Amino acid sequence: MKHDGVSVSTVGPVVHHDERLDALLSITGRMDGYLYRCRNDASYTMLYISDGIFTVSGYRPSDFIHNAVRDYVSAIHPDDLPSVYAAVDAALEARRNWNVDYRIVPRAGEPLWVREIGGGVWDKAGELEFLEGFVVDISDRKVVEDLNAQLVLDLKIANEELSAQKREIEVAKQQSDHSANHDALTDLPNRRAFHNEIRSVVTRCGATGEAAGLLFIDLDRFKEVNDTLGHEAGDALLQRVSSQLRSILRSADFVARLGGDEFAFLFSADTELARQKAVRVAERILERLRIKVPTPNGAIQVGCTVGVAMYPAEAGDSEALIALADRLMYIGKKSGRNRLVTASEMAPQQPSSRPRLRKTA
């Protein structure tokens, strides 16, 4: 479209009716709208416009013919005019029809929405003669469409808010689950998580034929650190111990803080190798947890005592395994501390069973 006021092509006297107009009038006559034929200039100078324009806008058709009183562009809402120009220009360039919604500013009342479907008419030489089309009032439909669009938007926002709330709930649940199953000071699994894990490991080993090893670990001289330096120093020591125990873990192993200065190390392995691994891990723990804690009166040599019990060779279920590891650890504490204690090859419940003590250098 040329917007310089010069039409691409003009026509002679206004043709009020011809076969094309009659065909279009038969369609638009049944609609709340109007038919038009205009020049392709900046003001869309009307050559013909049907009586429906009066019903829609309150303006008489004669007002627009050759811009007698006003041009058609003046009836288009100024905010919508750029999109109208763009739609018409793009369609003419592609030699196709345009379909564009915009607002008409009526003689009285609020702007109302219309939908225009139009196209260019070219002569045999390929020159553009004029534009023609029809415009229908879609105000009621537009209200419904806008309501639907707003409803879709509201639903989208509501879904996004709901999704965000679900994510927050899931995060809160995960945090709650984590807190319920982990020690707040060291972030190691706690006693509750340990009991769940050992039941699971023993059940799995019972099904696969593997062995499970349980090491009960109790720090030596931890109370001295607390009494001498205070609970903050004791907490720092527990965090350091936890870090050392984590460094020994394989991906399939499990370590937990049972409370106070007691920890548990749980693993599963092939039956023939499990006992060797248990002793090897216990010796590594004894070595890693030999920690000197400086005090004003000299260093406190912290260590640990480890009770080592095996399933199924020495205990028939998870509860028996826990009880045995705890008893062996207690025996080690009574026997001088800083050592690992294992049961004999015989079942610990039998009178002939004697714990085997091993003290580190």
C-alpha positions as YAML, in Angstrom:
chain: A
units: angstrom
residues:
- id: 1
  name: MET
  ca: [0.00, 0.00, 0.00]
- id: 2
  name: LYS
  ca: [1.18, 3.51, -0.70]
- id: 3
  name: HIS
  ca: [0.51, 5.84, 2.20]
- id: 4
  name: ASP
  ca: [1.41, 9.05, 0.42]
- id: 5
  name: GLY
  ca: [-2.15, 9.85, -0.59]
- id: 6
  name: VAL
  ca: [-1.67, 8.67, -4.17]
- id: 7
  name: SER
  ca: [-3.60, 5.58, -5.17]
- id: 8
  name: VAL
  ca: [-1.94, 2.77, -6.99]
- id: 9
  name: SER
  ca: [-4.87, 2.62, -9.33]
- id: 10
  name: THR
  ca: [-8.10, 4.55, -9.47]
- id: 11
  name: VAL
  ca: [-11.39, 3.76, -11.01]
- id: 12
  name: GLY
  ca: [-13.80, 6.00, -12.82]
- id: 13
  name: PRO
  ca: [-17.34, 6.77, -11.66]
- id: 14
  name: VAL
  ca: [-18.45, 4.92, -8.58]
- id: 15
  name: VAL
  ca: [-19.96, 1.57, -9.43]
- id: 16
  name: HIS
  ca: [-22.67, 0.96, -6.89]
- id: 17
  name: HIS
  ca: [-23.51, -2.54, -8.00]
- id: 18
  name: ASP
  ca: [-21.96, -5.19, -10.17]
- id: 19
  name: GLU
  ca: [-21.87, -8.96, -10.05]
- id: 20
  name: ARG
  ca: [-19.05, -9.05, -7.50]
- id: 21
  name: LEU
  ca: [-20.83, -6.61, -5.20]
- id: 22
  name: ASP
  ca: [-24.14, -8.40, -5.58]
- id: 23
  name: ALA
  ca: [-22.50, -11.68, -4.58]
- id: 24
  name: LEU
  ca: [-20.84, -10.13, -1.55]
- id: 25
  name: LEU
  ca: [-23.99, -8.22, -0.57]
- id: 26
  name: SER
  ca: [-25.94, -11.47, -0.52]
- id: 27
  name: ILE
  ca: [-23.47, -12.69, 2.10]
- id: 28
  name: THR
  ca: [-23.01, -9.57, 4.19]
- id: 29
  name: GLY
  ca: [-26.69, -8.75, 4.14]
- id: 30
  name: ARG
  ca: [-27.19, -11.54, 6.62]
- id: 31
  name: MET
  ca: [-24.45, -10.24, 8.93]
- id: 32
  name: ASP
  ca: [-23.96, -7.29, 11.26]
- id: 33
  name: GLY
  ca: [-21.49, -5.68, 8.92]
- id: 34
  name: TYR
  ca: [-20.86, -3.91, 5.65]
- id: 35
  name: LEU
  ca: [-19.31, -4.33, 2.24]
- id: 36
  name: TYR
  ca: [-16.80, -1.88, 0.79]
- id: 37
  name: ARG
  ca: [-14.72, -1.09, -2.25]
- id: 38
  name: CYS
  ca: [-11.93, 1.45, -1.90]
- id: 39
  name: ARG
  ca: [-8.74, 2.77, -3.37]
- id: 40
  name: ASN
  ca: [-5.38, 1.62, -2.10]
- id: 41
  name: ASP
  ca: [-4.32, 4.92, -0.63]
- id: 42
  name: ALA
  ca: [-3.41, 6.09, 2.84]
- id: 43
  name: SER
  ca: [-7.01, 7.01, 3.72]
- id: 44
  name: TYR
  ca: [-8.67, 4.04, 1.99]
- id: 45
  name: THR
  ca: [-10.86, 6.36, -0.08]
- id: 46
  name: MET
  ca: [-14.21, 4.65, -0.37]
- id: 47
  name: LEU
  ca: [-15.74, 4.06, -3.79]
- id: 48
  name: TYR
  ca: [-18.59, 2.09, -2.32]
- id: 49
  name: ILE
  ca: [-19.67, 1.17, 1.20]
- id: 50
  name: SER
  ca: [-22.91, -0.56, 2.08]
- id: 51
  name: ASP
  ca: [-25.63, 0.60, 4.46]
- id: 52
  name: GLY
  ca: [-24.37, -1.72, 7.19]
- id: 53
  name: ILE
  ca: [-21.76, 0.87, 8.12]
- id: 54
  name: PHE
  ca: [-24.53, 2.95, 9.66]
- id: 55
  name: THR
  ca: [-25.70, 0.06, 11.85]
- id: 56
  name: VAL
  ca: [-22.17, -0.61, 13.03]
- id: 57
  name: SER
  ca: [-20.78, 2.89, 13.44]
- id: 58
  name: GLY
  ca: [-23.63, 5.40, 13.26]
- id: 59
  name: TYR
  ca: [-22.01, 7.05, 10.22]
- id: 60
  name: ARG
  ca: [-23.86, 7.29, 6.92]
- id: 61
  name: PRO
  ca: [-22.32, 5.56, 3.91]
- id: 62
  name: SER
  ca: [-22.25, 8.86, 2.02]
- id: 63
  name: ASP
  ca: [-19.94, 10.32, 4.68]
- id: 64
  name: PHE
  ca: [-17.14, 8.06, 3.42]
- id: 65
  name: ILE
  ca: [-17.67, 8.07, -0.36]
- id: 66
  name: HIS
  ca: [-14.71, 9.93, -1.84]
- id: 67
  name: ASN
  ca: [-14.04, 11.14, 1.73]
- id: 68
  name: ALA
  ca: [-17.02, 13.47, 1.49]
- id: 69
  name: VAL
  ca: [-17.23, 14.06, 5.26]
- id: 70
  name: ARG
  ca: [-14.53, 11.83, 6.65]
- id: 71
  name: ASP
  ca: [-12.12, 9.19, 5.44]
- id: 72
  name: TYR
  ca: [-12.41, 5.60, 6.56]
- id: 73
  name: VAL
  ca: [-9.08, 5.67, 8.37]
- id: 74
  name: SER
  ca: [-10.50, 8.24, 10.81]
- id: 75
  name: ALA
  ca: [-13.02, 5.63, 11.93]
- id: 76
  name: ILE
  ca: [-10.29, 3.10, 12.79]
- id: 77
  name: HIS
  ca: [-8.95, 3.24, 16.34]
- id: 78
  name: PRO
  ca: [-5.51, 4.89, 16.11]
- id: 79
  name: ASP
  ca: [-3.87, 2.13, 18.16]
- id: 80
  name: ASP
  ca: [-5.03, -0.46, 15.62]
- id: 81
  name: LEU
  ca: [-4.19, 1.42, 12.42]
- id: 82
  name: PRO
  ca: [-0.57, 0.15, 12.13]
- id: 83
  name: SER
  ca: [-1.72, -3.47, 12.28]
- id: 84
  name: VAL
  ca: [-4.36, -2.80, 9.61]
- id: 85
  name: TYR
  ca: [-1.81, -1.21, 7.27]
- id: 86
  name: ALA
  ca: [0.61, -4.09, 7.90]
- id: 87
  name: ALA
  ca: [-1.99, -6.79, 7.25]
- id: 88
  name: VAL
  ca: [-3.17, -5.20, 3.99]
- id: 89
  name: ASP
  ca: [0.36, -4.52, 2.72]
- id: 90
  name: ALA
  ca: [1.53, -8.07, 3.45]
- id: 91
  name: ALA
  ca: [-1.52, -9.60, 1.77]
- id: 92
  name: LEU
  ca: [-1.20, -7.44, -1.34]
- id: 93
  name: GLU
  ca: [2.47, -8.28, -1.68]
- id: 94
  name: ALA
  ca: [1.64, -11.99, -1.48]
- id: 95
  name: ARG
  ca: [-1.52, -11.57, -3.60]
- id: 96
  name: ARG
  ca: [-3.70, -13.18, -0.99]
- id: 97
  name: ASN
  ca: [-6.62, -12.05, 1.16]
- id: 98
  name: TRP
  ca: [-6.15, -10.40, 4.53]
- id: 99
  name: ASN
  ca: [-8.02, -11.12, 7.72]
- id: 100
  name: VAL
  ca: [-7.55, -8.53, 10.43]
- id: 101
  name: ASP
  ca: [-9.37, -7.51, 13.61]
- id: 102
  name: TYR
  ca: [-9.49, -3.90, 14.72]
- id: 103
  name: ARG
  ca: [-11.68, -1.41, 16.53]
- id: 104
  name: ILE
  ca: [-14.07, 1.02, 14.89]
- id: 105
  name: VAL
  ca: [-14.64, 4.32, 16.71]
- id: 106
  name: PRO
  ca: [-18.41, 4.91, 16.31]
- id: 107
  name: ARG
  ca: [-20.23, 8.21, 16.29]
- id: 108
  name: ALA
  ca: [-21.35, 7.51, 19.86]
- id: 109
  name: GLY
  ca: [-20.38, 4.96, 22.45]
- id: 110
  name: GLU
  ca: [-17.34, 2.82, 23.09]
- id: 111
  name: PRO
  ca: [-15.11, 1.45, 20.32]
- id: 112
  name: LEU
  ca: [-16.30, -1.87, 19.00]
- id: 113
  name: TRP
  ca: [-14.40, -4.74, 17.45]
- id: 114
  name: VAL
  ca: [-14.80, -5.69, 13.80]
- id: 115
  name: ARG
  ca: [-13.19, -8.31, 11.59]
- id: 116
  name: GLU
  ca: [-12.27, -7.36, 8.05]
- id: 117
  name: ILE
  ca: [-11.71, -9.90, 5.29]
- id: 118
  name: GLY
  ca: [-10.61, -8.37, 2.04]
- id: 119
  name: GLY
  ca: [-8.39, -8.60, -0.97]
- id: 120
  name: GLY
  ca: [-7.03, -6.72, -3.94]
- id: 121
  name: VAL
  ca: [-8.63, -6.73, -7.38]
- id: 122
  name: TRP
  ca: [-6.20, -6.71, -10.31]
- id: 123
  name: ASP
  ca: [-6.96, -6.02, -13.98]
- id: 124
  name: LYS
  ca: [-5.91, -8.27, -16.84]
- id: 125
  name: ALA
  ca: [-2.62, -6.44, -17.11]
- id: 126
  name: GLY
  ca: [-1.83, -7.26, -13.49]
- id: 127
  name: GLU
  ca: [-2.39, -3.74, -12.20]
- id: 128
  name: LEU
  ca: [-4.11, -3.29, -8.84]
- id: 129
  name: GLU
  ca: [-7.49, -1.64, -9.45]
- id: 130
  name: PHE
  ca: [-8.99, -1.42, -5.99]
- id: 131
  name: LEU
  ca: [-9.51, -3.15, -2.66]
- id: 132
  name: GLU
  ca: [-12.74, -4.75, -1.61]
- id: 133
  name: GLY
  ca: [-14.02, -6.86, 1.19]
- id: 134
  name: PHE
  ca: [-16.46, -7.00, 4.03]
- id: 135
  name: VAL
  ca: [-16.38, -6.04, 7.68]
- id: 136
  name: VAL
  ca: [-18.45, -7.73, 10.39]
- id: 137
  name: ASP
  ca: [-19.14, -6.71, 13.98]
- id: 138
  name: ILE
  ca: [-17.45, -9.20, 16.32]
- id: 139
  name: SER
  ca: [-17.81, -7.23, 19.54]
- id: 140
  name: ASP
  ca: [-19.82, -9.91, 21.33]
- id: 141
  name: ARG
  ca: [-17.53, -12.63, 20.03]
- id: 142
  name: LYS
  ca: [-14.50, -10.58, 21.01]
- id: 143
  name: VAL
  ca: [-15.81, -10.25, 24.54]
- id: 144
  name: VAL
  ca: [-16.14, -14.02, 24.72]
- id: 145
  name: GLU
  ca: [-12.70, -14.50, 23.14]
- id: 146
  name: ASP
  ca: [-11.16, -12.02, 25.57]
- id: 147
  name: LEU
  ca: [-12.88, -13.74, 28.48]
- id: 148
  name: ASN
  ca: [-11.64, -17.10, 27.23]
- id: 149
  name: ALA
  ca: [-8.14, -15.70, 26.77]
- id: 150
  name: GLN
  ca: [-8.23, -14.23, 30.26]
- id: 151
  name: LEU
  ca: [-9.55, -17.52, 31.60]
- id: 152
  name: VAL
  ca: [-6.74, -19.41, 29.86]
- id: 153
  name: LEU
  ca: [-4.23, -16.92, 31.26]
- id: 154
  name: ASP
  ca: [-5.74, -17.18, 34.75]
- id: 155
  name: LEU
  ca: [-5.65, -20.98, 34.52]
- id: 156
  name: LYS
  ca: [-2.04, -20.87, 33.35]
- id: 157
  name: ILE
  ca: [-1.09, -18.60, 36.24]
- id: 158
  name: ALA
  ca: [-3.04, -20.79, 38.67]
- id: 159
  name: ASN
  ca: [-1.32, -23.92, 37.31]
- id: 160
  name: GLU
  ca: [2.08, -22.25, 37.60]
- id: 161
  name: GLU
  ca: [1.30, -21.20, 41.17]
- id: 162
  name: LEU
  ca: [0.05, -24.71, 41.94]
- id: 163
  name: SER
  ca: [3.19, -26.23, 40.41]
- id: 164
  name: ALA
  ca: [5.33, -23.85, 42.45]
- id: 165
  name: GLN
  ca: [3.42, -24.80, 45.60]
- id: 166
  name: LYS
  ca: [3.85, -28.50, 44.78]
- id: 167
  name: ARG
  ca: [7.58, -27.95, 44.30]
- id: 168
  name: GLU
  ca: [7.76, -26.10, 47.61]
- id: 169
  name: ILE
  ca: [5.83, -28.89, 49.32]
- id: 170
  name: GLU
  ca: [8.10, -31.50, 47.74]
- id: 171
  name: VAL
  ca: [11.21, -29.60, 48.81]
- id: 172
  name: ALA
  ca: [9.77, -29.18, 52.31]
- id: 173
  name: LYS
  ca: [8.92, -32.89, 52.39]
- id: 174
  name: GLN
  ca: [12.41, -33.82, 51.25]
- id: 175
  name: GLN
  ca: [13.89, -31.51, 53.86]
- id: 176
  name: SER
  ca: [11.56, -32.97, 56.48]
- id: 177
  name: ASP
  ca: [12.44, -36.53, 55.43]
- id: 178
  name: HIS
  ca: [16.12, -35.62, 55.50]
- id: 179
  name: SER
  ca: [15.81, -34.05, 58.94]
- id: 180
  name: ALA
  ca: [13.89, -37.06, 60.23]
- id: 181
  name: ASN
  ca: [16.59, -39.45, 59.05]
- id: 182
  name: HIS
  ca: [19.79, -37.45, 59.54]
- id: 183
  name: ASP
  ca: [21.76, -36.14, 62.48]
- id: 184
  name: ALA
  ca: [21.57, -32.35, 62.65]
- id: 185
  name: LEU
  ca: [25.19, -31.88, 63.77]
- id: 186
  name: THR
  ca: [27.05, -34.20, 61.38]
- id: 187
  name: ASP
  ca: [24.42, -34.72, 58.65]
- id: 188
  name: LEU
  ca: [25.10, -38.45, 58.88]
- id: 189
  name: PRO
  ca: [22.12, -40.83, 58.88]
- id: 190
  name: ASN
  ca: [20.71, -41.10, 62.40]
- id: 191
  name: ARG
  ca: [19.63, -44.04, 64.55]
- id: 192
  name: ARG
  ca: [16.24, -44.25, 62.86]
- id: 193
  name: ALA
  ca: [17.81, -44.43, 59.40]
- id: 194
  name: PHE
  ca: [20.36, -46.96, 60.67]
- id: 195
  name: HIS
  ca: [17.68, -49.38, 61.90]
- id: 196
  name: ASN
  ca: [15.83, -49.11, 58.58]
- id: 197
  name: GLU
  ca: [19.05, -49.71, 56.66]
- id: 198
  name: ILE
  ca: [20.27, -52.69, 58.68]
- id: 199
  name: ARG
  ca: [16.92, -54.45, 58.33]
- id: 200
  name: SER
  ca: [17.07, -53.88, 54.59]
- id: 201
  name: VAL
  ca: [20.69, -55.06, 54.28]
- id: 202
  name: VAL
  ca: [20.13, -58.21, 56.35]
- id: 203
  name: THR
  ca: [16.99, -59.07, 54.36]
- id: 204
  name: ARG
  ca: [18.86, -58.60, 51.09]
- id: 205
  name: CYS
  ca: [21.84, -60.64, 52.27]
- id: 206
  name: GLY
  ca: [19.50, -63.40, 53.39]
- id: 207
  name: ALA
  ca: [18.11, -63.52, 49.85]
- id: 208
  name: THR
  ca: [21.43, -63.25, 47.96]
- id: 209
  name: GLY
  ca: [23.66, -65.31, 50.24]
- id: 210
  name: GLU
  ca: [26.00, -62.41, 50.94]
- id: 211
  name: ALA
  ca: [27.32, -61.52, 54.37]
- id: 212
  name: ALA
  ca: [26.81, -58.29, 56.29]
- id: 213
  name: GLY
  ca: [29.35, -56.71, 58.59]
- id: 214
  name: LEU
  ca: [28.47, -54.29, 61.38]
- id: 215
  name: LEU
  ca: [31.02, -52.16, 63.22]
- id: 216
  name: PHE
  ca: [29.97, -50.35, 66.38]
- id: 217
  name: ILE
  ca: [32.31, -47.43, 67.07]
- id: 218
  name: ASP
  ca: [32.62, -45.54, 70.35]
- id: 219
  name: LEU
  ca: [35.07, -42.66, 70.79]
- id: 220
  name: ASP
  ca: [37.64, -42.88, 73.56]
- id: 221
  name: ARG
  ca: [38.21, -39.85, 75.84]
- id: 222
  name: PHE
  ca: [35.49, -37.83, 74.15]
- id: 223
  name: LYS
  ca: [34.08, -36.81, 77.53]
- id: 224
  name: GLU
  ca: [37.46, -35.31, 78.46]
- id: 225
  name: VAL
  ca: [37.33, -33.07, 75.41]
- id: 226
  name: ASN
  ca: [33.84, -31.89, 76.31]
- id: 227
  name: ASP
  ca: [34.72, -31.33, 79.97]
- id: 228
  name: THR
  ca: [37.99, -29.55, 79.20]
- id: 229
  name: LEU
  ca: [37.14, -27.45, 76.14]
- id: 230
  name: GLY
  ca: [33.35, -27.31, 76.18]
- id: 231
  name: HIS
  ca: [30.59, -28.63, 73.96]
- id: 232
  name: GLU
  ca: [31.57, -26.53, 70.95]
- id: 233
  name: ALA
  ca: [34.92, -28.28, 70.81]
- id: 234
  name: GLY
  ca: [33.14, -31.60, 71.31]
- id: 235
  name: ASP
  ca: [30.79, -30.83, 68.42]
- id: 236
  name: ALA
  ca: [33.72, -29.87, 66.20]
- id: 237
  name: LEU
  ca: [35.40, -33.19, 67.06]
- id: 238
  name: LEU
  ca: [32.25, -35.14, 66.16]
- id: 239
  name: GLN
  ca: [32.09, -33.36, 62.81]
- id: 240
  name: ARG
  ca: [35.74, -34.21, 62.16]
- id: 241
  name: VAL
  ca: [35.11, -37.85, 63.07]
- id: 242
  name: SER
  ca: [32.13, -37.94, 60.71]
- id: 243
  name: SER
  ca: [34.27, -36.59, 57.90]
- id: 244
  name: GLN
  ca: [36.89, -39.27, 58.51]
- id: 245
  name: LEU
  ca: [34.27, -42.03, 58.49]
- id: 246
  name: ARG
  ca: [32.82, -40.71, 55.22]
- id: 247
  name: SER
  ca: [36.29, -40.88, 53.66]
- id: 248
  name: ILE
  ca: [36.38, -44.64, 54.28]
- id: 249
  name: LEU
  ca: [32.95, -45.32, 52.76]
- id: 250
  name: ARG
  ca: [32.45, -47.10, 49.49]
- id: 251
  name: SER
  ca: [29.30, -46.20, 47.57]
- id: 252
  name: ALA
  ca: [27.47, -49.27, 48.90]
- id: 253
  name: ASP
  ca: [28.58, -48.81, 52.53]
- id: 254
  name: PHE
  ca: [26.58, -47.06, 55.21]
- id: 255
  name: VAL
  ca: [27.70, -45.03, 58.22]
- id: 256
  name: ALA
  ca: [25.47, -43.45, 60.86]
- id: 257
  name: ARG
  ca: [25.72, -41.51, 64.08]
- id: 258
  name: LEU
  ca: [23.70, -43.38, 66.67]
- id: 259
  name: GLY
  ca: [23.92, -40.61, 69.25]
- id: 260
  name: GLY
  ca: [26.50, -39.05, 71.54]
- id: 261
  name: ASP
  ca: [29.91, -40.35, 70.49]
- id: 262
  name: GLU
  ca: [28.64, -43.64, 69.05]
- id: 263
  name: PHE
  ca: [28.71, -44.47, 65.34]
- id: 264
  name: ALA
  ca: [27.90, -47.52, 63.22]
- id: 265
  name: PHE
  ca: [29.48, -48.72, 59.98]
- id: 266
  name: LEU
  ca: [27.49, -51.25, 57.91]
- id: 267
  name: PHE
  ca: [28.43, -53.07, 54.72]
- id: 268
  name: SER
  ca: [27.69, -56.19, 52.70]
- id: 269
  name: ALA
  ca: [30.17, -58.36, 50.83]
- id: 270
  name: ASP
  ca: [30.84, -61.82, 49.50]
- id: 271
  name: THR
  ca: [30.75, -64.31, 52.38]
- id: 272
  name: GLU
  ca: [34.38, -65.41, 51.94]
- id: 273
  name: LEU
  ca: [35.67, -61.83, 51.92]
- id: 274
  name: ALA
  ca: [33.34, -60.16, 54.40]
- id: 275
  name: ARG
  ca: [35.25, -60.96, 57.59]
- id: 276
  name: GLN
  ca: [38.55, -59.79, 56.12]
- id: 277
  name: LYS
  ca: [36.93, -56.59, 54.98]
- id: 278
  name: ALA
  ca: [35.39, -56.01, 58.41]
- id: 279
  name: VAL
  ca: [38.78, -56.26, 60.11]
- id: 280
  name: ARG
  ca: [40.46, -54.14, 57.44]
- id: 281
  name: VAL
  ca: [37.82, -51.39, 57.73]
- id: 282
  name: ALA
  ca: [37.95, -51.50, 61.54]
- id: 283
  name: GLU
  ca: [41.74, -51.10, 61.50]
- id: 284
  name: ARG
  ca: [41.43, -48.17, 59.11]
- id: 285
  name: ILE
  ca: [38.86, -46.55, 61.40]
- id: 286
  name: LEU
  ca: [41.13, -47.01, 64.41]
- id: 287
  name: GLU
  ca: [43.91, -45.31, 62.48]
- id: 288
  name: ARG
  ca: [41.83, -42.44, 61.09]
- id: 289
  name: LEU
  ca: [40.20, -41.63, 64.43]
- id: 290
  name: ARG
  ca: [43.47, -41.27, 66.35]
- id: 291
  name: ILE
  ca: [43.10, -37.51, 66.77]
- id: 292
  name: LYS
  ca: [45.10, -35.25, 69.07]
- id: 293
  name: VAL
  ca: [43.02, -32.44, 70.53]
- id: 294
  name: PRO
  ca: [45.17, -29.59, 71.94]
- id: 295
  name: THR
  ca: [44.21, -28.20, 75.35]
- id: 296
  name: PRO
  ca: [45.86, -25.66, 77.69]
- id: 297
  name: ASN
  ca: [47.13, -28.58, 79.78]
- id: 298
  name: GLY
  ca: [48.42, -30.69, 76.90]
- id: 299
  name: ALA
  ca: [46.86, -32.67, 74.07]
- id: 300
  name: ILE
  ca: [44.11, -35.23, 74.61]
- id: 301
  name: GLN
  ca: [44.69, -38.33, 72.49]
- id: 302
  name: VAL
  ca: [41.27, -39.28, 71.19]
- id: 303
  name: GLY
  ca: [40.77, -42.75, 69.74]
- id: 304
  name: CYS
  ca: [37.99, -45.27, 69.40]
- id: 305
  name: THR
  ca: [36.93, -48.80, 70.23]
- id: 306
  name: VAL
  ca: [35.25, -50.93, 67.55]
- id: 307
  name: GLY
  ca: [33.05, -53.99, 68.00]
- id: 308
  name: VAL
  ca: [32.82, -56.13, 64.83]
- id: 309
  name: ALA
  ca: [29.93, -58.56, 64.24]
- id: 310
  name: MET
  ca: [29.00, -60.60, 61.15]
- id: 311
  name: TYR
  ca: [25.70, -61.81, 59.67]
- id: 312
  name: PRO
  ca: [24.82, -64.65, 59.29]
- id: 313
  name: ALA
  ca: [27.91, -66.34, 60.74]
- id: 314
  name: GLU
  ca: [27.57, -64.77, 64.20]
- id: 315
  name: ALA
  ca: [24.01, -63.40, 64.34]
- id: 316
  name: GLY
  ca: [20.79, -64.67, 62.82]
- id: 317
  name: ASP
  ca: [18.96, -61.37, 62.30]
- id: 318
  name: SER
  ca: [19.43, -57.61, 62.45]
- id: 319
  name: GLU
  ca: [18.56, -57.27, 66.14]
- id: 320
  name: ALA
  ca: [21.00, -60.00, 67.13]
- id: 321
  name: LEU
  ca: [23.67, -58.42, 64.93]
- id: 322
  name: ILE
  ca: [23.21, -55.04, 66.65]
- id: 323
  name: ALA
  ca: [23.27, -56.60, 70.11]
- id: 324
  name: LEU
  ca: [26.47, -58.53, 69.36]
- id: 325
  name: ALA
  ca: [28.34, -55.57, 67.87]
- id: 326
  name: ASP
  ca: [27.33, -53.44, 70.85]
- id: 327
  name: ARG
  ca: [28.44, -56.12, 73.35]
- id: 328
  name: LEU
  ca: [31.80, -56.57, 71.61]
- id: 329
  name: MET
  ca: [32.39, -52.83, 71.59]
- id: 330
  name: TYR
  ca: [31.56, -52.68, 75.32]
- id: 331
  name: ILE
  ca: [34.03, -55.50, 76.01]
- id: 332
  name: GLY
  ca: [36.70, -53.53, 74.17]
- id: 333
  name: LYS
  ca: [36.00, -50.44, 76.28]
- id: 334
  name: LYS
  ca: [36.34, -52.48, 79.46]
- id: 335
  name: SER
  ca: [39.56, -54.04, 78.18]
- id: 336
  name: GLY
  ca: [41.50, -50.84, 77.73]
- id: 337
  name: ARG
  ca: [39.95, -49.00, 74.78]
- id: 338
  name: ASN
  ca: [41.58, -48.06, 71.44]
- id: 339
  name: ARG
  ca: [41.07, -51.51, 69.94]
- id: 340
  name: LEU
  ca: [38.80, -53.63, 67.77]
- id: 341
  name: VAL
  ca: [36.98, -56.66, 69.14]
- id: 342
  name: THR
  ca: [35.68, -59.57, 67.04]
- id: 343
  name: ALA
  ca: [33.76, -62.68, 68.03]
- id: 344
  name: SER
  ca: [35.22, -66.16, 67.70]
- id: 345
  name: GLU
  ca: [34.17, -68.33, 64.79]
- id: 346
  name: MET
  ca: [31.53, -69.95, 67.01]
- id: 347
  name: ALA
  ca: [28.14, -68.31, 67.55]
- id: 348
  name: PRO
  ca: [28.45, -65.71, 70.31]
- id: 349
  name: GLN
  ca: [25.48, -67.13, 72.20]
- id: 350
  name: GLN
  ca: [27.35, -70.37, 72.96]
- id: 351
  name: PRO
  ca: [29.30, -70.52, 76.23]
- id: 352
  name: SER
  ca: [32.47, -71.59, 74.44]
- id: 353
  name: SER
  ca: [32.46, -68.40, 72.38]
- id: 354
  name: ARG
  ca: [35.08, -65.89, 73.47]
- id: 355
  name: PRO
  ca: [35.66, -62.48, 71.98]
- id: 356
  name: ARG
  ca: [38.98, -61.90, 70.26]
- id: 357
  name: LEU
  ca: [40.59, -58.56, 71.13]
- id: 358
  name: ARG
  ca: [43.04, -56.72, 68.94]
- id: 359
  name: LYS
  ca: [44.77, -53.60, 70.22]
- id: 360
  name: THR
  ca: [46.30, -51.11, 67.86]
- id: 361
  name: ALA
  ca: [49.86, -50.01, 68.24]
...
